[in-house]
mmCIF file of C-alpha atoms in Angstrom:
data_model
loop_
_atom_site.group_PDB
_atom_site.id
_atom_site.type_symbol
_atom_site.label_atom_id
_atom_site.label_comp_id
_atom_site.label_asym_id
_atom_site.label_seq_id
_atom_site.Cartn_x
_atom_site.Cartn_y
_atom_site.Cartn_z
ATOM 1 C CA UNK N 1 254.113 156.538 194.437
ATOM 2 C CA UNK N 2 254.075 160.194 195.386
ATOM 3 C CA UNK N 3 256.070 161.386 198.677
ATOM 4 C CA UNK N 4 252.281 162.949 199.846
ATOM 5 C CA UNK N 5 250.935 159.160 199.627
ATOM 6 C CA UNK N 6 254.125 157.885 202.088
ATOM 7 C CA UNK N 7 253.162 156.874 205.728
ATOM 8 C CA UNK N 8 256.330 157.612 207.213
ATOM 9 C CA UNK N 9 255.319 155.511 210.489
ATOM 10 C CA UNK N 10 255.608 152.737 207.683
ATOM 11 C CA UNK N 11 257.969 153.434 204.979
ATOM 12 C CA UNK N 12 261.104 155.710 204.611
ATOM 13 C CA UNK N 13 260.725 158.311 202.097
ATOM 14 C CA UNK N 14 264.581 158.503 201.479
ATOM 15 C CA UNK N 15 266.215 155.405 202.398
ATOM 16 C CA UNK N 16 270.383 155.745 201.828
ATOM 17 C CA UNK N 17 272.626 153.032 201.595
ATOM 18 C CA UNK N 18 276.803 153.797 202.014
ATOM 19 C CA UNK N 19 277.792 151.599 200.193
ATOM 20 C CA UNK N 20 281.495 151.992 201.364
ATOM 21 C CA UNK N 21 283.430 154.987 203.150
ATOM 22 C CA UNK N 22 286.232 154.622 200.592
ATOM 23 C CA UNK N 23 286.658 157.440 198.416
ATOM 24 C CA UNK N 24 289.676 159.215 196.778
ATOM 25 C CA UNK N 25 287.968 163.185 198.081
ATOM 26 C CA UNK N 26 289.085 164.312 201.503
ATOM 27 C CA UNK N 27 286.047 167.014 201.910
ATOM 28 C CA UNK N 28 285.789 169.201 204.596
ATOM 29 C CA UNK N 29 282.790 168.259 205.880
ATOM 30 C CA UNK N 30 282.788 164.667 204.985
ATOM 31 C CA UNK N 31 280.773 162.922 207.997
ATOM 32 C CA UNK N 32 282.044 159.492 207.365
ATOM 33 C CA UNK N 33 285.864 160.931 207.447
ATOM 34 C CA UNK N 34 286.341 158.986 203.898
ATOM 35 C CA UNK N 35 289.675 157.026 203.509
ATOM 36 C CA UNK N 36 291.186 155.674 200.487
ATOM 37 C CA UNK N 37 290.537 152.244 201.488
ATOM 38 C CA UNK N 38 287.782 149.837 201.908
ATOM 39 C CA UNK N 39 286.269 148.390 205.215
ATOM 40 C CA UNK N 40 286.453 144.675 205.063
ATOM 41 C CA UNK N 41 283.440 144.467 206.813
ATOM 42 C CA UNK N 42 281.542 145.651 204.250
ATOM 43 C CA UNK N 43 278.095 144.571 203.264
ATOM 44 C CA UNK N 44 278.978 141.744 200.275
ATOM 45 C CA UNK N 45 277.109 142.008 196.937
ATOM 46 C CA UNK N 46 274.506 139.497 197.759
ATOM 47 C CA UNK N 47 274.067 140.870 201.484
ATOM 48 C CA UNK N 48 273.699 144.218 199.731
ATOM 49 C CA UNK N 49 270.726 142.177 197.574
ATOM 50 C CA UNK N 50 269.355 141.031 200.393
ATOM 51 C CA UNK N 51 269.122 144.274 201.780
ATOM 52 C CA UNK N 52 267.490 145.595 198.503
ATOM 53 C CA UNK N 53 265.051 142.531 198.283
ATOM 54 C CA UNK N 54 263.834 143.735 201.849
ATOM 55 C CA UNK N 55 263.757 147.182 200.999
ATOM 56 C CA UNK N 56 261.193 146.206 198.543
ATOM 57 C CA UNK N 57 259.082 144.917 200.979
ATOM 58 C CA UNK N 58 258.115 148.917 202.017
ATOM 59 C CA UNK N 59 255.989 149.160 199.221
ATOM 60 C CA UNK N 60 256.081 150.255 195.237
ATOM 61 C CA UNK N 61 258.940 152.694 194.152
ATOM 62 C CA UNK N 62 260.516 152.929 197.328
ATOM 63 C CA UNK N 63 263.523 155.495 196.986
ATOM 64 C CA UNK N 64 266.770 154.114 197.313
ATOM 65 C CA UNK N 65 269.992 156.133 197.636
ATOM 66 C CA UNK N 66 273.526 154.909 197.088
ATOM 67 C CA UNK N 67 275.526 156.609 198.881
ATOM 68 C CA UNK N 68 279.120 156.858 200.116
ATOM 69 C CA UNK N 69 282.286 158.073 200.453
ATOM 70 C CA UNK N 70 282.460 157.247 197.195
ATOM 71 C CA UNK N 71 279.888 154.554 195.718
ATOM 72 C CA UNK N 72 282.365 153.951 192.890
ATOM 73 C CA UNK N 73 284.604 152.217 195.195
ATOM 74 C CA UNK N 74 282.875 149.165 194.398
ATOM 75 C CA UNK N 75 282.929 147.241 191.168
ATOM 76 C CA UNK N 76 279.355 145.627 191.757
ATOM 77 C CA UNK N 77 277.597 149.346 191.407
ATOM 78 C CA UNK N 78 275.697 148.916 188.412
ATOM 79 C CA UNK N 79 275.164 145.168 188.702
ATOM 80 C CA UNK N 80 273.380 146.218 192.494
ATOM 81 C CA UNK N 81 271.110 149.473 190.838
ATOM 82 C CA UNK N 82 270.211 146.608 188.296
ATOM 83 C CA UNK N 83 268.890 144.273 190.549
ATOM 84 C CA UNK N 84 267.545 146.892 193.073
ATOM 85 C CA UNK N 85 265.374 148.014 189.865
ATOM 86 C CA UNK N 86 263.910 144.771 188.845
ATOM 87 C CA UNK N 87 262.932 144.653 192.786
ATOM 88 C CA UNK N 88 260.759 147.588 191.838
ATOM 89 C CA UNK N 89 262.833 150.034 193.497
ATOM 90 C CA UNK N 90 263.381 153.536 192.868
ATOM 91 C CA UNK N 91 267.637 153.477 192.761
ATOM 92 C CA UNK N 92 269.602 156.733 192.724
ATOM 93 C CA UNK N 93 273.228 157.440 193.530
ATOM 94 C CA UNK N 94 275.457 159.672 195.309
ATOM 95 C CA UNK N 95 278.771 159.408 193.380
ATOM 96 C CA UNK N 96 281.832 161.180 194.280
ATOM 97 C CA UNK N 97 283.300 163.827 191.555
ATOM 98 C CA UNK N 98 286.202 161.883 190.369
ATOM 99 C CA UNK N 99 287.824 160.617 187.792
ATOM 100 C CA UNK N 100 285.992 157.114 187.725
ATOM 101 C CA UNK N 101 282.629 159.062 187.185
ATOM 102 C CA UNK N 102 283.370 158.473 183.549
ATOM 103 C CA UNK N 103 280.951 158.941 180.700
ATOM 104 C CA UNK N 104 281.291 154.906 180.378
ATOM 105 C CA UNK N 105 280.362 154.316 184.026
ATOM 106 C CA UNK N 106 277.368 156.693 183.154
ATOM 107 C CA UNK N 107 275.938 155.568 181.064
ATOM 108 C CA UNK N 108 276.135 151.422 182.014
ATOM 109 C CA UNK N 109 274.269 153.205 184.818
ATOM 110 C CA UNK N 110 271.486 154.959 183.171
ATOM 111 C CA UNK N 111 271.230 151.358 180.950
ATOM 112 C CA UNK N 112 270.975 149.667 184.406
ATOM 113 C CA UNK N 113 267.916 151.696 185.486
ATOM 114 C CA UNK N 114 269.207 154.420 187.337
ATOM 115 C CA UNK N 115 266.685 157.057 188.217
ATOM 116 C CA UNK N 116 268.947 159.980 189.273
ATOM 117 C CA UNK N 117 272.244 161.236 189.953
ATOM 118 C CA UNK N 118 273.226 163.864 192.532
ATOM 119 C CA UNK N 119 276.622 165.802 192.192
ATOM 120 C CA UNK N 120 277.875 168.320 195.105
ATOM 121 C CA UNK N 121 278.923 170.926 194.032
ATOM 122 C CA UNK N 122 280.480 174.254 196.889
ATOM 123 C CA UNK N 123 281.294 176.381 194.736
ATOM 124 C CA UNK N 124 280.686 178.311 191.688
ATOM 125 C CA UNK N 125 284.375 177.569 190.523
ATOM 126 C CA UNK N 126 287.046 175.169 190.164
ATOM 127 C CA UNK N 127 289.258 177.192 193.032
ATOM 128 C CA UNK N 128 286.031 177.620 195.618
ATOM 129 C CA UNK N 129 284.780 173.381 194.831
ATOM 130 C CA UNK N 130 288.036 171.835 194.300
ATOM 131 C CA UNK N 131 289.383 173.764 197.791
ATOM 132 C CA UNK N 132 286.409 172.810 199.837
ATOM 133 C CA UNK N 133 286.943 169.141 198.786
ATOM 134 C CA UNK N 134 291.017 168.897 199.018
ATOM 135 C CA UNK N 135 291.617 167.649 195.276
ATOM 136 C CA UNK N 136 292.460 169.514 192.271
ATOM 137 C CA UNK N 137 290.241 168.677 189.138
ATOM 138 C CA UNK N 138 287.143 167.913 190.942
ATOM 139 C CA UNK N 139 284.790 170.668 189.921
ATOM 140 C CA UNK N 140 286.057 170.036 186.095
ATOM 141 C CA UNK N 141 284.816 166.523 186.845
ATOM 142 C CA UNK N 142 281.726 167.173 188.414
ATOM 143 C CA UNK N 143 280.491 169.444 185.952
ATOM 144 C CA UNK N 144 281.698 167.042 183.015
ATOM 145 C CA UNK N 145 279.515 164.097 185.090
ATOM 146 C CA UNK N 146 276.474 166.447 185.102
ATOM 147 C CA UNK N 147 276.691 167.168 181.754
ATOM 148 C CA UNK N 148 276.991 163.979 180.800
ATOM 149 C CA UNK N 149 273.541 162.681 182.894
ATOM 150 C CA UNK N 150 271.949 165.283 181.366
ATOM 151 C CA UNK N 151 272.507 163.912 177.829
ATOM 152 C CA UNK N 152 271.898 160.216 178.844
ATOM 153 C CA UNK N 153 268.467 161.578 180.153
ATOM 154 C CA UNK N 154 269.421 161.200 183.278
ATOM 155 C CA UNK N 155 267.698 163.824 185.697
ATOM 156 C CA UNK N 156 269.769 165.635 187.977
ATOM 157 C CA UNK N 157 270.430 166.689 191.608
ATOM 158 C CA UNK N 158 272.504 169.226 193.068
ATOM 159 C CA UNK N 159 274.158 168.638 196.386
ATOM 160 C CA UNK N 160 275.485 172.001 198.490
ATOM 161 C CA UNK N 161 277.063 172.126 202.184
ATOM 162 C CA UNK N 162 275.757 175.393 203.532
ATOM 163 C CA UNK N 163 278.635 177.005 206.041
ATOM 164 C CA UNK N 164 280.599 179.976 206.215
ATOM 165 C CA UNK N 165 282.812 178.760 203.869
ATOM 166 C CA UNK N 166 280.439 178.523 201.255
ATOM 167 C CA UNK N 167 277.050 180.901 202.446
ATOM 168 C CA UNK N 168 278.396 183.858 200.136
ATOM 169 C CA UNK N 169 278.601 181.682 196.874
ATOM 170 C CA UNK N 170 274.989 180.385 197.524
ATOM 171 C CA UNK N 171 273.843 182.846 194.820
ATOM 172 C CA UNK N 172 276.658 181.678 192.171
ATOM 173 C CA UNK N 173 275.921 178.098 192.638
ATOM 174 C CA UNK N 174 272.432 178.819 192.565
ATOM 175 C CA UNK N 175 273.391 179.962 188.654
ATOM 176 C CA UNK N 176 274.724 177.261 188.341
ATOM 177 C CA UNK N 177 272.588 174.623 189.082
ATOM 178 C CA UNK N 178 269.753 176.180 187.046
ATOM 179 C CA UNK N 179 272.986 176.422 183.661
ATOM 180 C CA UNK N 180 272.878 172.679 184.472
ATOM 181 C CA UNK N 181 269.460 172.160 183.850
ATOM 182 C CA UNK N 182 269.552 170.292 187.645
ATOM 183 C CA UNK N 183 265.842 168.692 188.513
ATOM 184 C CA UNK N 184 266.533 169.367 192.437
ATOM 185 C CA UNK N 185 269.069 171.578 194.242
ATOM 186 C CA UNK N 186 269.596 169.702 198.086
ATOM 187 C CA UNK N 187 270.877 172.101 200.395
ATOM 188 C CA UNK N 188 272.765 170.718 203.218
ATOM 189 C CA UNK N 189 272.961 173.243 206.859
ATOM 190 C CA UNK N 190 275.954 171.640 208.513
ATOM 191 C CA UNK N 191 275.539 169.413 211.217
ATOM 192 C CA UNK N 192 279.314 169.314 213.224
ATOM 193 C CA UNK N 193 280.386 165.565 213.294
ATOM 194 C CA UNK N 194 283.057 163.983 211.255
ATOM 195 C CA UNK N 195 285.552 166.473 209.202
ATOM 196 C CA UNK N 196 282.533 168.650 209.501
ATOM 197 C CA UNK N 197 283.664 170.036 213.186
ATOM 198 C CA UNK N 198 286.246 171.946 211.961
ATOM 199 C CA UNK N 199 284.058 173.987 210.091
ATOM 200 C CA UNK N 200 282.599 177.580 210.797
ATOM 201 C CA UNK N 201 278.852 177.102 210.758
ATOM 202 C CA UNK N 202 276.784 179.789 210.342
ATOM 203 C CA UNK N 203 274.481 181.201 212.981
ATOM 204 C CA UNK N 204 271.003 181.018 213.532
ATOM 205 C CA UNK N 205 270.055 184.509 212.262
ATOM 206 C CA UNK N 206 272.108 183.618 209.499
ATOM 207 C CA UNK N 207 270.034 180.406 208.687
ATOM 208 C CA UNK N 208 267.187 182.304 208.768
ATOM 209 C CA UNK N 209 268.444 184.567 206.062
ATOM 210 C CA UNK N 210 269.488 181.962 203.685
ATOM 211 C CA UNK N 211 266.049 179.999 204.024
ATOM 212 C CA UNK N 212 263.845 183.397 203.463
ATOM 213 C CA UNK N 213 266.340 183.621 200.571
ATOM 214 C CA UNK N 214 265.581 180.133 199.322
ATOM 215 C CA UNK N 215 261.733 180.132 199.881
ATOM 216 C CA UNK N 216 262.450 183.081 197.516
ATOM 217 C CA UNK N 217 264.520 181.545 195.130
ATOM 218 C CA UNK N 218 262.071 178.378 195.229
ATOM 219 C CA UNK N 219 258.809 180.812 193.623
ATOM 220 C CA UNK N 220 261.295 181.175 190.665
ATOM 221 C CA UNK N 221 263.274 178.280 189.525
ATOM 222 C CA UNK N 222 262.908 175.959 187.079
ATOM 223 C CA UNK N 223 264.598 173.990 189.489
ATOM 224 C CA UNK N 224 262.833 171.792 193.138
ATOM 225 C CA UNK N 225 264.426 172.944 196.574
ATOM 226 C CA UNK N 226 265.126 170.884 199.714
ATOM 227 C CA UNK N 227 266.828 171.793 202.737
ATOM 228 C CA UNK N 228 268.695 168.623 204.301
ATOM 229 C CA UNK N 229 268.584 169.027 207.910
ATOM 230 C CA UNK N 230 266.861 171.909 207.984
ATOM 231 C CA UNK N 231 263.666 171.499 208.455
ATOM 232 C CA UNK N 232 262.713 174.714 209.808
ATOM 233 C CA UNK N 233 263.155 175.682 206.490
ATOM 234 C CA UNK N 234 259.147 174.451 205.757
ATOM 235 C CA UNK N 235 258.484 176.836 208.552
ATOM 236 C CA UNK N 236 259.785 179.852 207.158
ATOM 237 C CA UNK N 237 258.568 179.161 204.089
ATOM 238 C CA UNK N 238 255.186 178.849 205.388
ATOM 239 C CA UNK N 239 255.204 181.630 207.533
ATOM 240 C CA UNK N 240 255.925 183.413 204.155
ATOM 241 C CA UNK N 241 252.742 182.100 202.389
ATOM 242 C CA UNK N 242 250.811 183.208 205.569
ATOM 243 C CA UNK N 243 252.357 186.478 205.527
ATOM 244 C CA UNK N 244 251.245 187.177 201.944
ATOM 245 C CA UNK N 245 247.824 185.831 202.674
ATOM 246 C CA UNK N 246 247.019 188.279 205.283
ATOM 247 C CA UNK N 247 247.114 185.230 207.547
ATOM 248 C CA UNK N 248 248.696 184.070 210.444
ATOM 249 C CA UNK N 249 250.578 180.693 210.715
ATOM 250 C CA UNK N 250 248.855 177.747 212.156
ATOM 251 C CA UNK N 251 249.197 177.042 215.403
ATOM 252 C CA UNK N 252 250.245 173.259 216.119
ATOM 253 C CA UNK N 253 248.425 170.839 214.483
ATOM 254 C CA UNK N 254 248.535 166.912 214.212
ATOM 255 C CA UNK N 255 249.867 165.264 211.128
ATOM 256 C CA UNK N 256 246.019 164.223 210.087
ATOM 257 C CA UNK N 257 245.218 167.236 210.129
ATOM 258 C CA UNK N 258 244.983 170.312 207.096
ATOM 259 C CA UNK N 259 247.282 172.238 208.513
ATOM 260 C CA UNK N 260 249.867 169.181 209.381
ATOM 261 C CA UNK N 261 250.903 167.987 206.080
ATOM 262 C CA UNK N 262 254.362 166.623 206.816
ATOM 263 C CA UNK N 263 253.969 165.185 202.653
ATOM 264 C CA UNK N 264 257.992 166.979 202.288
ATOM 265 C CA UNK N 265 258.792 166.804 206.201
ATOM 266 C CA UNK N 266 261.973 164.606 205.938
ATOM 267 C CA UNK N 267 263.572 164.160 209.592
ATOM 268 C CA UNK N 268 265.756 161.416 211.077
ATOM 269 C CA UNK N 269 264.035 158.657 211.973
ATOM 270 C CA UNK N 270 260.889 160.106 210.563
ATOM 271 C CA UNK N 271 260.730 159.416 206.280
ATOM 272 C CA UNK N 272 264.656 158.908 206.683
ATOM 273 C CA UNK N 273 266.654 155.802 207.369
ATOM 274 C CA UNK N 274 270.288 155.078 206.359
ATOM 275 C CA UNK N 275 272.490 152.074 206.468
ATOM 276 C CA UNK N 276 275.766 152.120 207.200
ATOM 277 C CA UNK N 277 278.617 150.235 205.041
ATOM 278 C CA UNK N 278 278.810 147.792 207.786
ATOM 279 C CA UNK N 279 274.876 147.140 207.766
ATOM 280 C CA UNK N 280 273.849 148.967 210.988
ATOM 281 C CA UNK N 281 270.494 151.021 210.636
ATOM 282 C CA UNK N 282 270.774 154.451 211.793
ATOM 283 C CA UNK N 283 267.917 157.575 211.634
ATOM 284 C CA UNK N 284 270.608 159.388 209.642
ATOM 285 C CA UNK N 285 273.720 159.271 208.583
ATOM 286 C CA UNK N 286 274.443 162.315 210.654
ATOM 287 C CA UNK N 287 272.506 160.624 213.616
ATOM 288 C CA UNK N 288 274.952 157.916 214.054
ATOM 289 C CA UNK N 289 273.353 155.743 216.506
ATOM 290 C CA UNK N 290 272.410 152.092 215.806
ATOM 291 C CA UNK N 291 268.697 151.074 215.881
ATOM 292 C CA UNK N 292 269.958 147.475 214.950
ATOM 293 C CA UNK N 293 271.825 145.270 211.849
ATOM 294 C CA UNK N 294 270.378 144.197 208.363
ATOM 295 C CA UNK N 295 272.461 141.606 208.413
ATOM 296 C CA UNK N 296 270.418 140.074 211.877
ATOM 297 C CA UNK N 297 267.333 142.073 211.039
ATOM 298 C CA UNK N 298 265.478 142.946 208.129
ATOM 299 C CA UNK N 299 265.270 147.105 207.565
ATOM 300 C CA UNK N 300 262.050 146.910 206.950
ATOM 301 C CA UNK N 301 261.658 145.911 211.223
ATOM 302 C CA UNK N 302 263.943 148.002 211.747
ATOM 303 C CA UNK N 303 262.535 150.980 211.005
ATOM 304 C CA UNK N 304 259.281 150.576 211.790
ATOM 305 C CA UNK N 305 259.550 148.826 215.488
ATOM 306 C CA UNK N 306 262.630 150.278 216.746
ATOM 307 C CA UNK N 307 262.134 152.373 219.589
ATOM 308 C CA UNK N 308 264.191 154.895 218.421
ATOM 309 C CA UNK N 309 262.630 155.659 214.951
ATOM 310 C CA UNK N 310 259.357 155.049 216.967
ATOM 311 C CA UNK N 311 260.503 158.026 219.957
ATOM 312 C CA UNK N 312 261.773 159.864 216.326
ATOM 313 C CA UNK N 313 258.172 160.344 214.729
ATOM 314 C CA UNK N 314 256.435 161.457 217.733
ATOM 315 C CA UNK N 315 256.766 165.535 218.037
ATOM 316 C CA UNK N 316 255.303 164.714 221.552
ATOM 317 C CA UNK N 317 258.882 163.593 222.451
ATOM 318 C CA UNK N 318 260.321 166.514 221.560
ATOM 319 C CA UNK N 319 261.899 168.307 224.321
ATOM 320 C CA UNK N 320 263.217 172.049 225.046
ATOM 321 C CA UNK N 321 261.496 174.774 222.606
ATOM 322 C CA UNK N 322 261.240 172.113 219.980
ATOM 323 C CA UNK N 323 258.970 170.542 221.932
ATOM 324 C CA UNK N 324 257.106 173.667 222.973
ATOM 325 C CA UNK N 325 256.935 174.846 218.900
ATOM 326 C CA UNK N 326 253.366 175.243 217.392
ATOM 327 C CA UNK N 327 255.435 174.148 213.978
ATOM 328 C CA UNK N 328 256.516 170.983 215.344
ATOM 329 C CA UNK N 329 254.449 169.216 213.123
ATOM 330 C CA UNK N 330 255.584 171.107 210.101
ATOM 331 C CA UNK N 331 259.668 171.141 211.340
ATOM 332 C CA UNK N 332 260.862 169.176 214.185
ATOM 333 C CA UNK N 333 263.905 170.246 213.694
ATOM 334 C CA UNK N 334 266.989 168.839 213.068
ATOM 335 C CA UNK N 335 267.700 165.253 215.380
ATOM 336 C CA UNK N 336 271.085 165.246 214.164
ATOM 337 C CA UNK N 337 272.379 168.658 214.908
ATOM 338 C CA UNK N 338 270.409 168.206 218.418
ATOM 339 C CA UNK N 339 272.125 164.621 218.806
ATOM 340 C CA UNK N 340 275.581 166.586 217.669
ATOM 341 C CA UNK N 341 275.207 169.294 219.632
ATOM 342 C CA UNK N 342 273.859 167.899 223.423
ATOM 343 C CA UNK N 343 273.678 163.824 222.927
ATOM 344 C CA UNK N 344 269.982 164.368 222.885
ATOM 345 C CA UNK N 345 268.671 163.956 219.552
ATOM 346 C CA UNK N 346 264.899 164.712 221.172
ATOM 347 C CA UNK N 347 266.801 168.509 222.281
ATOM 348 C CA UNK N 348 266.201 171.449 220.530
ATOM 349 C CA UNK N 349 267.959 172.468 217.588
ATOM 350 C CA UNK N 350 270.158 175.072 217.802
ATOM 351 C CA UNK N 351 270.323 175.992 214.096
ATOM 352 C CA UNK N 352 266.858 177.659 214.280
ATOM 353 C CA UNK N 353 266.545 181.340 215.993
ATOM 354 C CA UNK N 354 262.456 180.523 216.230
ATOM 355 C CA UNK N 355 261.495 181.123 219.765
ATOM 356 C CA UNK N 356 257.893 179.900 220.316
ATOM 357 C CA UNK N 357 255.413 182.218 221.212
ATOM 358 C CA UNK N 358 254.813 182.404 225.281
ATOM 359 C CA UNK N 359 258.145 180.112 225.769
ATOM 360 C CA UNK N 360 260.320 181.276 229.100
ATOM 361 C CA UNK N 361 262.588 177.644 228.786
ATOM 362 C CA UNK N 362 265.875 177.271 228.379
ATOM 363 C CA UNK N 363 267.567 177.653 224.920
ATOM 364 C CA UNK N 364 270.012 175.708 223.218
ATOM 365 C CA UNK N 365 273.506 176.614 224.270
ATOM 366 C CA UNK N 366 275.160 179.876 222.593
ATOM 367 C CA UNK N 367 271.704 181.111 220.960
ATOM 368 C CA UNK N 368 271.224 184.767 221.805
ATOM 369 C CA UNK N 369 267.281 185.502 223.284
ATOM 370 C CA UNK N 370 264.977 187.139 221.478
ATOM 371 C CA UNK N 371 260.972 187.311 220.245
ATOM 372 C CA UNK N 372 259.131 185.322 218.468
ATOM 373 C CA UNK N 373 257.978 187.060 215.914
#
């Protein structure tokens, strides 16, 4: 099934499971703070089927992500993305780059019916990557990992944390991801919770920058681009296609309509659910605030009837110049960073410099006011 055939009243289009927080990294920007042991509240193997058997129960090739600190952590990996794949499911994972990504575990993977593998990689090099995520050896490993999918057959992704730390390499990795023959390069703005508060994050004008520079990059790679919270990024990108049509950007539309085609438009809550190592369903894992348990509740229930994922997909709730946008049906903006950055993950997001045309409201705290263009 195609993302632009997802309902995402009905079905997550990315549904990630963290499988544990344990992992032997100590990234900068790690939102579950990973340790180097396991909770031992963990979901159990056959709660963790459970949870995949009712995952099914979205539809045909639902997308599931395993996710961590590091995945690897647990012994029952590839015995999980075997059954989650004769439930039908689309399984992927998230593994950290370590030493147990081995070209054994790889491929007993691949053999299991894995359908993708993402690798982060934030930095071009092994003294930029291996710095940003406190362990020596790391990039060596990543890029040995990615190498190795790619042989298996494996397609590809490319995770990147977007800050000031790592904005000026964006080019280099970009060069990197394409060397790597990557299917997908996921670039991740910062959102400040976990380890990720001690990090610079860039401004708004700088955001802007980087997703005109993307949009750019996107009309020329090989290679798929997708902001993760971001959003705003399909507005700029749109507002380029307008631009070069002589047009002008559509002014708020509804979802069913032409110019509302929210097919890509990922948000928490809204195409994006994620389950915590302990079971508890939040919008994201960056929007850490529990809709309910799968281990009292089925996620399929969950995400549809909770009144938070319900409050989530309607840009009517949106509050602030969010709510005001004409691209609200096209962005939303992020709920995290919003959540993050007021306790209000209906606020506006302050990553985005957009000012709607004709708004006089109030704007998020520490953005500068100026025009919409």
């Amino acid at each position: 099934m195609r993302p632009t055939d997802v309902d995402p009243s009905e079905r997550p289009i990315v549904l990630i499971w963290e499988l544990t927080q344990a992992c032997d990294l100590a990234c900068k920007h790690c939102r579950a703070e990973a340790e180097d042991l396991r909770h031992p509240d963990e979901l159990s193997t056959s709660e963790g089927k459970q949870l995949l058997a009712d995952a099914s129960e979205f539809g045909e090739d639902q997308l599931v992500v395993l996710s961590g600190g590091d995945p690897l952590f647990r012994d029952d990996v590839t015995e999980l993305v075997e059954y989650g794949t004769q439930q039908g499911l689309r399984m992927t994972l998230t593994p950290s780059g370590t030493a147990s990504l081995t070209p054994e575990r790889i491929d007993a993977l691949a053999e299991a019916g894995l359908r993708r593998m993402a690798v982060s990689l934030d930095g071009p090099d092994a003294a930029s990557h291996d710095e940003f995520r406190q362990e020596a050896g790391s990039f060596e490993q990543t890029i040995a990992a990615a190498r190795t999918a790619r042989e298996k057959g494996l397609p590809l992704q490319v995770n990147t944390t977007v800050c000031g730390e790592t904005v000026e390499d964006l080019p280099a990795i970009r060069d990197l991801v394409a060397e790597l023959g990557a299917v997908l390069w996921s670039v991740f703005f910062l959102v400040p919770i976990g380890r990720g508060t001690v990090l610079d994050p860039i401004s708004p004008e700088r955001a802007e920058a980087v997703m005109e520079w993307l949009a750019g990059v996107q009309q020329e790679a090989d290679f798929g681009i997708k902001t993760t919270e971001a959003p705003h990024y399909r507005r700029v990108a749109l507002q380029q296609r307008q631009a070069g049509s002589g047009g002008r950007p559509p002014a708020g539309k509804r979802p069913d309509s032409s110019n509302g085609d929210r097919s890509t438009g990922i948000t928490a809550g809204n195409g994006f659910a994620f389950v915590s190592h302990t079971g508890e369903v939040f919008p994201s894992g960056f929007l850490p605030k529990s809709a309910g348990n799968v281990r009292q509740t089925s996620v399929v229930d969950i995400y549809r009837n909770a009144e938070l994922f319900e409050r989530l997909r309607d840009p009517d709730e949106l509050s602030g110049k969010c709510g005001a946008c004409e691209f609200r049906f096209v962005c939303g903006g992020s709920r995290s960073r919003a959540f993050a950055t007021s306790g209000d993950p209906m606020a506006s997001d302050p990553l985005c410099e957009y000012v709607p045309e004709g708004y006089d409201g109030p704007l998020p705290e520490g953005m500068a006011e100026n025009p919409a263009d």
